[in-house]
mmCIF file of C-alpha atoms in Angstrom:
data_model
loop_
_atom_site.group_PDB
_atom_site.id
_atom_site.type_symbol
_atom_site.label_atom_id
_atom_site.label_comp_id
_atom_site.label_asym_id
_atom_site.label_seq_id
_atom_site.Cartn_x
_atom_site.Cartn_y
_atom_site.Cartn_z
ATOM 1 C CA UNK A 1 -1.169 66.905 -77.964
ATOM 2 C CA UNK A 2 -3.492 64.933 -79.236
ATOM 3 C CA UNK A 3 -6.512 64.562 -81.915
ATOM 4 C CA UNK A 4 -9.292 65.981 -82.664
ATOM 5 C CA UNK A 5 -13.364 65.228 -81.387
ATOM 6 C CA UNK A 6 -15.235 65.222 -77.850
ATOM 7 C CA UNK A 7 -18.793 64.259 -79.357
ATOM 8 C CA UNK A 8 -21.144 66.292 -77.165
ATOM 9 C CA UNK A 9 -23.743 66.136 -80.007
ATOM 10 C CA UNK A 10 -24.568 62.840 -80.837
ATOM 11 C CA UNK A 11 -27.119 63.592 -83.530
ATOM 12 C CA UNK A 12 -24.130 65.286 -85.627
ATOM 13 C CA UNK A 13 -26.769 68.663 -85.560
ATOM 14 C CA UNK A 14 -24.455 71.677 -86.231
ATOM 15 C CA UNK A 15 -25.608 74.930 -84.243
ATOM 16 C CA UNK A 16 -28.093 77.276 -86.244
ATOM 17 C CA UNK A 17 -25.084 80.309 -85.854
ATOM 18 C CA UNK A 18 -22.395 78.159 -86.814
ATOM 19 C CA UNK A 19 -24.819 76.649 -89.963
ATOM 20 C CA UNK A 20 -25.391 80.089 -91.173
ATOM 21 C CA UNK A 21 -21.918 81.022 -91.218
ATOM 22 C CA UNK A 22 -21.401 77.844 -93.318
ATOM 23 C CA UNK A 23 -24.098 78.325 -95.868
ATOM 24 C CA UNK A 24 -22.198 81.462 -96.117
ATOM 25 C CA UNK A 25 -18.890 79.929 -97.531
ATOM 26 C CA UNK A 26 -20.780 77.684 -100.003
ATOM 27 C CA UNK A 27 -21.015 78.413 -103.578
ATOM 28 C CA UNK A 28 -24.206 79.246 -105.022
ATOM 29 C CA UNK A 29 -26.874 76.469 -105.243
ATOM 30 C CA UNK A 30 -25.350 74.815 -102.287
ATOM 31 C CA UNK A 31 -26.591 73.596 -99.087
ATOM 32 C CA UNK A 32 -25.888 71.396 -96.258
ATOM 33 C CA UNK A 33 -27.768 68.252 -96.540
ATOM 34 C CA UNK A 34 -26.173 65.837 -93.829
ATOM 35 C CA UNK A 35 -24.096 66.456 -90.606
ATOM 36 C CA UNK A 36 -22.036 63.124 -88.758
ATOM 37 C CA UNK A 37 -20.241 63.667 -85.263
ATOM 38 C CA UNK A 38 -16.849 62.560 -86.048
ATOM 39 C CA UNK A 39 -14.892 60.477 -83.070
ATOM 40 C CA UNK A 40 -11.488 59.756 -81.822
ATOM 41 C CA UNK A 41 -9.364 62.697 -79.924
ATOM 42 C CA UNK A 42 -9.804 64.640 -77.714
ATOM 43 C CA UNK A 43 -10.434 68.731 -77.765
ATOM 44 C CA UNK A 44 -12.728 70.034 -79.980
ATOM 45 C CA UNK A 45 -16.026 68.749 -81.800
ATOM 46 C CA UNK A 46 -15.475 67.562 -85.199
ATOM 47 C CA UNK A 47 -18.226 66.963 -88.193
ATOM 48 C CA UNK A 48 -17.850 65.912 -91.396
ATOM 49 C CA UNK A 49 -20.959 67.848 -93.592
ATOM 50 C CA UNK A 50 -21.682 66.850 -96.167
ATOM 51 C CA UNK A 51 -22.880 69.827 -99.307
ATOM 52 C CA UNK A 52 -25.886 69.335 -101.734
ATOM 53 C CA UNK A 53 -25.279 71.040 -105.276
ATOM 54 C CA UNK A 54 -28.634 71.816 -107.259
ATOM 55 C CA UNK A 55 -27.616 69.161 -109.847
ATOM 56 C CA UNK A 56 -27.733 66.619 -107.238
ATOM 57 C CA UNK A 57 -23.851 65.957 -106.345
ATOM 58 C CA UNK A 58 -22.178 66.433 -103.525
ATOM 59 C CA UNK A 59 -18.822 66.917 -101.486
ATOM 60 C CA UNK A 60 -17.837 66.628 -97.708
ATOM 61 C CA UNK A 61 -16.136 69.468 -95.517
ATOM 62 C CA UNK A 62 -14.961 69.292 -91.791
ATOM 63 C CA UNK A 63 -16.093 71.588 -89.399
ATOM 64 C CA UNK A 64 -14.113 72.029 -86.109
ATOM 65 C CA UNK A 65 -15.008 74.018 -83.424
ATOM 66 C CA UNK A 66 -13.522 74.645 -79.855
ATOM 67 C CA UNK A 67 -16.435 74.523 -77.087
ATOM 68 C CA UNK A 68 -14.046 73.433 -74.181
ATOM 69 C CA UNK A 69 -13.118 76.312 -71.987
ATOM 70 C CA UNK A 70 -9.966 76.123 -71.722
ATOM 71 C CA UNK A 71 -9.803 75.689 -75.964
ATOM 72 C CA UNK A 72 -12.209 78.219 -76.645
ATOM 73 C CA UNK A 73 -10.133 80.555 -74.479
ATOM 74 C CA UNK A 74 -6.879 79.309 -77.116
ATOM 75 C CA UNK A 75 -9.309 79.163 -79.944
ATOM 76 C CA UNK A 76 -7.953 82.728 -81.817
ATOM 77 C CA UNK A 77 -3.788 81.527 -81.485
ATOM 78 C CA UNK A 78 -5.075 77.394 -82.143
ATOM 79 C CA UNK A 79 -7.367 78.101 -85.474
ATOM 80 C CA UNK A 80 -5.643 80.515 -86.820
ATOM 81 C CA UNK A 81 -2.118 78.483 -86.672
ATOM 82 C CA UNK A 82 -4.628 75.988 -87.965
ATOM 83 C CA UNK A 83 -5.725 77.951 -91.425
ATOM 84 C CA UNK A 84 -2.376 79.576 -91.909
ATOM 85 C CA UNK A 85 -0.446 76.215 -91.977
ATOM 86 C CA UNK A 86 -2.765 74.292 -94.135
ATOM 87 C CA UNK A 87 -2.869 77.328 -96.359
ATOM 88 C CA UNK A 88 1.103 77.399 -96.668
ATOM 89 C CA UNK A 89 0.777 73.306 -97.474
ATOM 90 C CA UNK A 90 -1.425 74.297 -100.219
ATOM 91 C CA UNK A 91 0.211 72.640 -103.725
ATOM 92 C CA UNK A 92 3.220 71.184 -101.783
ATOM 93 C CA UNK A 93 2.076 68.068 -102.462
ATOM 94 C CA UNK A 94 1.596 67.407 -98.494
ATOM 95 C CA UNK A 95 -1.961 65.359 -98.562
ATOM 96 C CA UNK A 96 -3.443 67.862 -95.825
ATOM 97 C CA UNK A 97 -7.060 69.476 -95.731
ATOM 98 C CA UNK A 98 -7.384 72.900 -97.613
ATOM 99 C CA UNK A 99 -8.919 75.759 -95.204
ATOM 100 C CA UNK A 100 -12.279 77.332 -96.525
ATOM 101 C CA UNK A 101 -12.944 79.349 -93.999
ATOM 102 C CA UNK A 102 -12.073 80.571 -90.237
ATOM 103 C CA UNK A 103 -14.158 82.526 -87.061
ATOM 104 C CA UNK A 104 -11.725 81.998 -84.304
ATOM 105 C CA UNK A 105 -13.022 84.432 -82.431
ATOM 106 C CA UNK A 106 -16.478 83.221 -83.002
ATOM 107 C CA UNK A 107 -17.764 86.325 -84.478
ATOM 108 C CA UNK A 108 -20.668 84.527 -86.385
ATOM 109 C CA UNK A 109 -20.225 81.059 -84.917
ATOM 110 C CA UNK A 110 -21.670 79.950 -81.428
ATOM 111 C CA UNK A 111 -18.299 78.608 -80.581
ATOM 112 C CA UNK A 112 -14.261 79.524 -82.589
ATOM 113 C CA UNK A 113 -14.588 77.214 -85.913
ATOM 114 C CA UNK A 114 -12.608 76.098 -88.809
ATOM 115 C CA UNK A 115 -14.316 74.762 -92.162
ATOM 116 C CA UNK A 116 -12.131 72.572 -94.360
ATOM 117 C CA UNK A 117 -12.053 70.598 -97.137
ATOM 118 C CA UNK A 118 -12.578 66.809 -96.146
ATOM 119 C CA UNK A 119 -9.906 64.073 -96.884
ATOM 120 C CA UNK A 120 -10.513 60.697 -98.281
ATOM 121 C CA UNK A 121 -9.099 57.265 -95.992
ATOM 122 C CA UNK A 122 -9.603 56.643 -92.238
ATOM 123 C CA UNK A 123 -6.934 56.096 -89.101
ATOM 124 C CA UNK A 124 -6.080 53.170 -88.405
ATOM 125 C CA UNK A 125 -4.367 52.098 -84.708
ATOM 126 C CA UNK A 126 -4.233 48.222 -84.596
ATOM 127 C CA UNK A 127 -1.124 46.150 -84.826
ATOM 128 C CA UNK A 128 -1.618 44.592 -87.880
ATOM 129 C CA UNK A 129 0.617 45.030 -91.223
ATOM 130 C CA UNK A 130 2.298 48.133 -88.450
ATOM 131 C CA UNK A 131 5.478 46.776 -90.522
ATOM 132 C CA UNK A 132 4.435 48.174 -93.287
ATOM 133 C CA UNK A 133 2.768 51.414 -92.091
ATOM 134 C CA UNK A 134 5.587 52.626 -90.116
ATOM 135 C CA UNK A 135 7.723 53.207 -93.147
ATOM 136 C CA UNK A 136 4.969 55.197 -94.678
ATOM 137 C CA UNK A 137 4.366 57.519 -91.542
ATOM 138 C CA UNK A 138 8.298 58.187 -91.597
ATOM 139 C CA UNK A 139 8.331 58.838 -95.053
ATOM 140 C CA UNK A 140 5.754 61.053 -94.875
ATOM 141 C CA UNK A 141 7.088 63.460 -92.086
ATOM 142 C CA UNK A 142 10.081 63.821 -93.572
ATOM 143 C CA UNK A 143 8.062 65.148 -96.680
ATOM 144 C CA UNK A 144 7.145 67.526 -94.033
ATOM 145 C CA UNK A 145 10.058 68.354 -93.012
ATOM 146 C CA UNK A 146 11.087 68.989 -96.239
ATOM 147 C CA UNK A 147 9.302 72.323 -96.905
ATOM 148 C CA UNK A 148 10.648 75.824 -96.765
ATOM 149 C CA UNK A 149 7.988 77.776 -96.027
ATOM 150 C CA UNK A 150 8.923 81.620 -97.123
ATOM 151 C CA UNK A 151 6.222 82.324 -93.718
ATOM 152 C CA UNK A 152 7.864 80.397 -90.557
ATOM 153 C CA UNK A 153 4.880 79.289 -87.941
ATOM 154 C CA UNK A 154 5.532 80.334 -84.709
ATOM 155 C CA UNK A 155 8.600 78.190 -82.445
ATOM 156 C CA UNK A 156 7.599 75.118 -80.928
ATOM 157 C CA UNK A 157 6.707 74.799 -77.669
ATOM 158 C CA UNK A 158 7.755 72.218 -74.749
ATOM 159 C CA UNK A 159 4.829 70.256 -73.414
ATOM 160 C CA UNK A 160 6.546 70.198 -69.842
ATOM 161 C CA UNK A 161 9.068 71.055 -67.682
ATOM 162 C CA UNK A 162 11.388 68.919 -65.420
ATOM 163 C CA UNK A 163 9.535 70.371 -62.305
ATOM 164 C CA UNK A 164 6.475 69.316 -63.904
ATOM 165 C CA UNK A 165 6.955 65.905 -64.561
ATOM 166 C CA UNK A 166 4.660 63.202 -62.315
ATOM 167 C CA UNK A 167 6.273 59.783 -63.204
ATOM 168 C CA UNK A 168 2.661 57.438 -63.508
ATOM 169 C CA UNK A 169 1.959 54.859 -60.416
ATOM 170 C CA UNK A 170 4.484 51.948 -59.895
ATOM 171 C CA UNK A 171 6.942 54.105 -62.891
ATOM 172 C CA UNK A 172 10.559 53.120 -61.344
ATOM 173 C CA UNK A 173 11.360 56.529 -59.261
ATOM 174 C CA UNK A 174 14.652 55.834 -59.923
ATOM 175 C CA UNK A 175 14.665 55.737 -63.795
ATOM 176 C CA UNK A 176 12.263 58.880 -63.944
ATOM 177 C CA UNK A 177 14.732 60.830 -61.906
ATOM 178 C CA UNK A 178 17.236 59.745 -64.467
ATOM 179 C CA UNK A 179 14.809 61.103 -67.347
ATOM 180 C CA UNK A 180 14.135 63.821 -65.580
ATOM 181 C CA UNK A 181 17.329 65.158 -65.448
ATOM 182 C CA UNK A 182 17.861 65.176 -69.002
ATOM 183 C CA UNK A 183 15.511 67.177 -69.207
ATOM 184 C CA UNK A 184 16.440 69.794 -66.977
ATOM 185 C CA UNK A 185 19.443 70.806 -69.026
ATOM 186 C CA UNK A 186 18.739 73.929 -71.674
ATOM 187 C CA UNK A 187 17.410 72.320 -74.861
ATOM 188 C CA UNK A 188 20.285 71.089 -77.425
ATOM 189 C CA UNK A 189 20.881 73.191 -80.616
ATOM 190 C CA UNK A 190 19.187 72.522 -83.373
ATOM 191 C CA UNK A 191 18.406 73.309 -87.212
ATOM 192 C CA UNK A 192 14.436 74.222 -87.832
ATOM 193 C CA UNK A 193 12.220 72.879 -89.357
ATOM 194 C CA UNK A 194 8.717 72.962 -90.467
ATOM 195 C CA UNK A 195 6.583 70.921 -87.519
ATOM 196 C CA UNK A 196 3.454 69.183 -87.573
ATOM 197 C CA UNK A 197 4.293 68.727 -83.717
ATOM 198 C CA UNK A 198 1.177 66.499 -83.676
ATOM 199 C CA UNK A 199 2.369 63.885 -86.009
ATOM 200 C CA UNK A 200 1.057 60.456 -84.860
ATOM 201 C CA UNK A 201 -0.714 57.572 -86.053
ATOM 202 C CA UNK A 202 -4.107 59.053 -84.684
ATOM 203 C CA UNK A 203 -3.821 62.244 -87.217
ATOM 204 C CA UNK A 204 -2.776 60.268 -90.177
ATOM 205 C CA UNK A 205 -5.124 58.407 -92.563
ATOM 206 C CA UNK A 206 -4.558 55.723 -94.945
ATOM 207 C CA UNK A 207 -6.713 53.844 -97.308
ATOM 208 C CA UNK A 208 -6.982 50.642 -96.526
ATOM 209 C CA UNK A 209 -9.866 49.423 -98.956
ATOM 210 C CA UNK A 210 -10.496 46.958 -100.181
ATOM 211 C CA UNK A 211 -8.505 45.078 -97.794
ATOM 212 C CA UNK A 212 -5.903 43.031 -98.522
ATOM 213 C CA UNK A 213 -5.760 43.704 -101.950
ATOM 214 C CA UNK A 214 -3.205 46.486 -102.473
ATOM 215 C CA UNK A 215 -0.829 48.134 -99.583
ATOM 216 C CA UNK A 216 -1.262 50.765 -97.306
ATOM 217 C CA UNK A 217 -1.186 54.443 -98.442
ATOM 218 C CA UNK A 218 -1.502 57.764 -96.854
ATOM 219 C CA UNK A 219 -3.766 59.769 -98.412
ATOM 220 C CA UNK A 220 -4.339 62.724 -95.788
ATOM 221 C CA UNK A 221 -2.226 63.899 -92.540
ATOM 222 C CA UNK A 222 -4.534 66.322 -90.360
ATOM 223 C CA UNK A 223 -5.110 67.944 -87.141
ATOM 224 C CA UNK A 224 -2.501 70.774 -87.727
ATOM 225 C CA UNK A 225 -3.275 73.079 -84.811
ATOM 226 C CA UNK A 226 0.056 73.217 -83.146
ATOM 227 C CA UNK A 227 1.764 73.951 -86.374
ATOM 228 C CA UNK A 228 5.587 75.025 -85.389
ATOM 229 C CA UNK A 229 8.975 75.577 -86.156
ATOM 230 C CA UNK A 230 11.712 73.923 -84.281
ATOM 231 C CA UNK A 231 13.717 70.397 -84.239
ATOM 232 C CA UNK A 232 12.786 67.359 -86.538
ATOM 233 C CA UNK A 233 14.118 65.488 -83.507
ATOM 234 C CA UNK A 234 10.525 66.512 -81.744
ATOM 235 C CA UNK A 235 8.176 65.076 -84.185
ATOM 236 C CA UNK A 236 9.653 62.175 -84.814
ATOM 237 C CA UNK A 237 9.996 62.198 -80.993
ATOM 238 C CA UNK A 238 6.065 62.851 -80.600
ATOM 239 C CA UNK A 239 5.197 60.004 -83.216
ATOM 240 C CA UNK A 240 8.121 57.958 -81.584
ATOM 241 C CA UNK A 241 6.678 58.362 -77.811
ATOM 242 C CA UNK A 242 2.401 57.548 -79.548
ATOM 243 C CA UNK A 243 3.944 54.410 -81.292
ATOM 244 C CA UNK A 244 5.303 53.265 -77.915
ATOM 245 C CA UNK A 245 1.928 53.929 -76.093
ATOM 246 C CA UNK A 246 0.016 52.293 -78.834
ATOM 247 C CA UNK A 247 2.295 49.093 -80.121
ATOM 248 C CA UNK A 248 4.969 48.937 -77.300
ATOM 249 C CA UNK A 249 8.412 50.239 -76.894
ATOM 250 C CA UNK A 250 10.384 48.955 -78.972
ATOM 251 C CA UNK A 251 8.019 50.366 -81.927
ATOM 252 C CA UNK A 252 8.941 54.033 -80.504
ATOM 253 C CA UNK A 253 12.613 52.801 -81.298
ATOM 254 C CA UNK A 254 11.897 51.672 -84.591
ATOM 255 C CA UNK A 255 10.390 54.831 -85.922
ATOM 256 C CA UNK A 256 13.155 57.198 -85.237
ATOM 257 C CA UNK A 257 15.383 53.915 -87.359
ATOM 258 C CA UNK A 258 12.394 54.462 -90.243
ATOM 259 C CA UNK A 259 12.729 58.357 -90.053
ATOM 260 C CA UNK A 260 16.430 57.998 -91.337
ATOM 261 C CA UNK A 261 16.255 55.161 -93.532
ATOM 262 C CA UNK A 262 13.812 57.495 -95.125
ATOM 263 C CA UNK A 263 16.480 60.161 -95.395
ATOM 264 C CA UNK A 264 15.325 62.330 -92.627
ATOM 265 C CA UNK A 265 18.237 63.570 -90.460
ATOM 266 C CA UNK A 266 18.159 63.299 -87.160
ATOM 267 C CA UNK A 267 20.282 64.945 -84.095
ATOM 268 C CA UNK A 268 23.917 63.639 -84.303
ATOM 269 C CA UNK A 269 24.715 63.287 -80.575
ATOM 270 C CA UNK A 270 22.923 60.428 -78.756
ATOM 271 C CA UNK A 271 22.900 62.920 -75.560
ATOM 272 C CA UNK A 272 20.808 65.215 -78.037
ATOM 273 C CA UNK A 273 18.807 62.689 -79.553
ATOM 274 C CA UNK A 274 17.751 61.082 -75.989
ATOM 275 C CA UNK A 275 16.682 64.834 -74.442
ATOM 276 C CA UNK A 276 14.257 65.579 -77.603
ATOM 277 C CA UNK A 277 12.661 61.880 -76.997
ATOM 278 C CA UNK A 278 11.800 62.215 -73.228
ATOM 279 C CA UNK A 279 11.124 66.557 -73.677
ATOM 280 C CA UNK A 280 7.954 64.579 -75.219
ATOM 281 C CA UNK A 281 7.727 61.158 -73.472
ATOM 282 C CA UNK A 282 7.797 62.403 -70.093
ATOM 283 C CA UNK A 283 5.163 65.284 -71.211
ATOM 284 C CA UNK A 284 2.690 62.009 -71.502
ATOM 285 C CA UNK A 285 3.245 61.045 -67.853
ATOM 286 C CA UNK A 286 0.416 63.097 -66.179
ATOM 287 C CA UNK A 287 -2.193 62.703 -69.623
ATOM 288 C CA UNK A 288 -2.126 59.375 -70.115
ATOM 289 C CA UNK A 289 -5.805 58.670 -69.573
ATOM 290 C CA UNK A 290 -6.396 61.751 -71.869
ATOM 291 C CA UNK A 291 -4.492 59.858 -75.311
ATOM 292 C CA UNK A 292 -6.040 56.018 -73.982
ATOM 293 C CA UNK A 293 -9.241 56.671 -73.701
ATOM 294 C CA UNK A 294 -9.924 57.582 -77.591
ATOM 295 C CA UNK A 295 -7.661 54.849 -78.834
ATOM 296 C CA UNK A 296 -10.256 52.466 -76.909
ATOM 297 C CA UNK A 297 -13.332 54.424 -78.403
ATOM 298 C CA UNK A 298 -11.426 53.485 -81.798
ATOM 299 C CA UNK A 299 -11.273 49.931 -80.816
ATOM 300 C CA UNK A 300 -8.321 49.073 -78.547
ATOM 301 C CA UNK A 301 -10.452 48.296 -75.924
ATOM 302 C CA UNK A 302 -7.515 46.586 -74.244
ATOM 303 C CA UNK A 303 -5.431 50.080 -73.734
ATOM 304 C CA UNK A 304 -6.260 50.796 -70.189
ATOM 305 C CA UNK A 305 -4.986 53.711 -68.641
ATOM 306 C CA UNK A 306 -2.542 51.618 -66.786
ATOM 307 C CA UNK A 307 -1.739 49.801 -69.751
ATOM 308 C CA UNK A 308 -0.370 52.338 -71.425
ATOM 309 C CA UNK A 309 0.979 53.839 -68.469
ATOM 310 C CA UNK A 310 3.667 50.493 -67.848
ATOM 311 C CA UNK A 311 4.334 51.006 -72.070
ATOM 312 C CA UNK A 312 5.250 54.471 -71.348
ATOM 313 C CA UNK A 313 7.525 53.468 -68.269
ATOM 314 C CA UNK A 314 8.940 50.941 -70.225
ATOM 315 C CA UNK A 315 9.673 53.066 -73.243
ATOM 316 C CA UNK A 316 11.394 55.886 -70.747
ATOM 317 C CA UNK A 317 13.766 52.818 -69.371
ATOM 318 C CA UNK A 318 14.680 51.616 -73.418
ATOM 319 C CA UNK A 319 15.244 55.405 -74.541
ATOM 320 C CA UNK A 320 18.114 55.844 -71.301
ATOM 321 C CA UNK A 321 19.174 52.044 -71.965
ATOM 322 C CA UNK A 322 19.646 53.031 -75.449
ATOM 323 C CA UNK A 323 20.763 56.701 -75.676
ATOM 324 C CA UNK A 324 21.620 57.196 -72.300
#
């Protein structure tokens, strides 16, 4: 669910397999000249390299690659989703990386890897000028949702089940029972669309230089690994849910508001509307530590665990007070 590095490397040095499958996909006269262990989610290593040309320029690609377990054991379904969806975003106008090359089976590679082109811009997760971004981050998905690919990605997935839902320590029992419930029903009907399913504020950069001097724009959305096909209700419920963790509850509310003054359509029934936004709220309730603890690497050193764990109880009671 969410983002992108573990740093287990801290000198940024890229494995002597892995390099020589990445000389491999460089054009001739190329090299790799500079590695940098890129931070801030949370299941696979990330590096930006950066490529010498003989006449002295140079460009960036990213390099992920799985070396968790448990990923590396997803690595072949994960990466290739990965490459196929940023290949059908190709000239769609969708700022996204382009895929250069892919060994999710780690054939050549010491560990399942992805080369891409690198985007320009950075993430950014503080509460200032969030007014302004939110709009853009609405905007943008429904760009997203947009698209007709003539290849559909595979159907979305649910995150968790009713019977696997652990409401986090001091969460009102009674209010997660409520939530829970909803949840337990089949899944409403619903018109597909394209899905990031990963949409949120941590797998969006903007430029934001020089500061102060121009607004906010997106210039890349990444992380597309769980590429799917399903409800617009559930990303806009996933950025919804991140928003909430990250800003408070009431900024989860806002951005489903944003996603339709943007002209993105939504579920018509509140009943609906409410069972998309806890399918992925509740999901949250037994990872919490697993989405805080990068957002305090990043700089919001005041998102404890239990922090965000009384946002996320909080945001569960709004959603029922307000679709329920």
């Amino acid at each position: 669910m969410g983002g992108t590095v573990i740093d287990h490397d801290e000198a940024g040095a890229v494995r002597p397999s892995t390099l020589a499958w990445v000389s491999r996909q460089l054009e001739a006269g190329e090299r790799v000249v500079g590695t940098e262990a890129l931070h801030g989610g949370i299941t696979a290593e990330m590096r930006r390299l950066t490529i010498g040309a003989r006449d002295g320029g140079t460009r960036d690609l990213v390099l992920r690659s799985f070396v968790d377990p448990y990923f590396v054991e997803h690595a072949e379904d994960l990466l290739t989703r990965e490459a196929d969806g940023l290949a059908l975003l190709t000239g769609t106008g969708v700022p996204a990386p382009a895929p250069v090359a892919v060994d999710a089976t780690a054939t050549q590679c010491e560990y399942p890897s992805l080369l891409m082109t690198h985007l320009p811009g950075r993430t950014v997760l503080d509460d200032e000028e969030l007014e302004a971004r939110v709009p853009l981050l609405a905007r943008q998905l429904v760009t997203i949702h947009a698209l007709r690919p003539a290849d559909r990605p595979q159907e979305y997935k649910a995150w968790t089940t009713a019977d696997n839902v652990v409401p986090p320590a001091g969460a009102d029992p009674v209010t997660w029972a409520a939530a829970t419930d909803v949840i337990r029903k089949p899944a409403p009907p619903y018109e597909g669309r394209l899905l990031h399913r990963d949409f949120h504020p941590g797998n969006v950069l903007f430029d934001v230089s020089p500061p102060s001097t121009a607004d906010p724009r997106i210039t890349g959305v990444v992380d597309w690994v769980q590429t799917s096909w399903g409800p617009a209700d559930l990303d806009v419920a996933h950025c919804s849910s991140n928003l909430a963790m990250l800003h408070g509850p009431a900024w989860g509310l806002r951005f489903a508001e944003a996603y339709e003054e943007a002209g993105g359509v939504l579920a018509a029934a509140a009943d609906e509307r409410l069972s998309w936004r806890l399918l992925d709220a509740l999901a949250f309730a037994a990872g919490v530590e697993w989405v805080a603890r990068p957002w305090r690497e990043a700089g919001r050193a005041e998102l404890t665990t239990r922090a965000v764990e009384e946002r996320l109880d909080a945001y569960v009671a709004a959603l029922l007070d307000a679709l329920g």
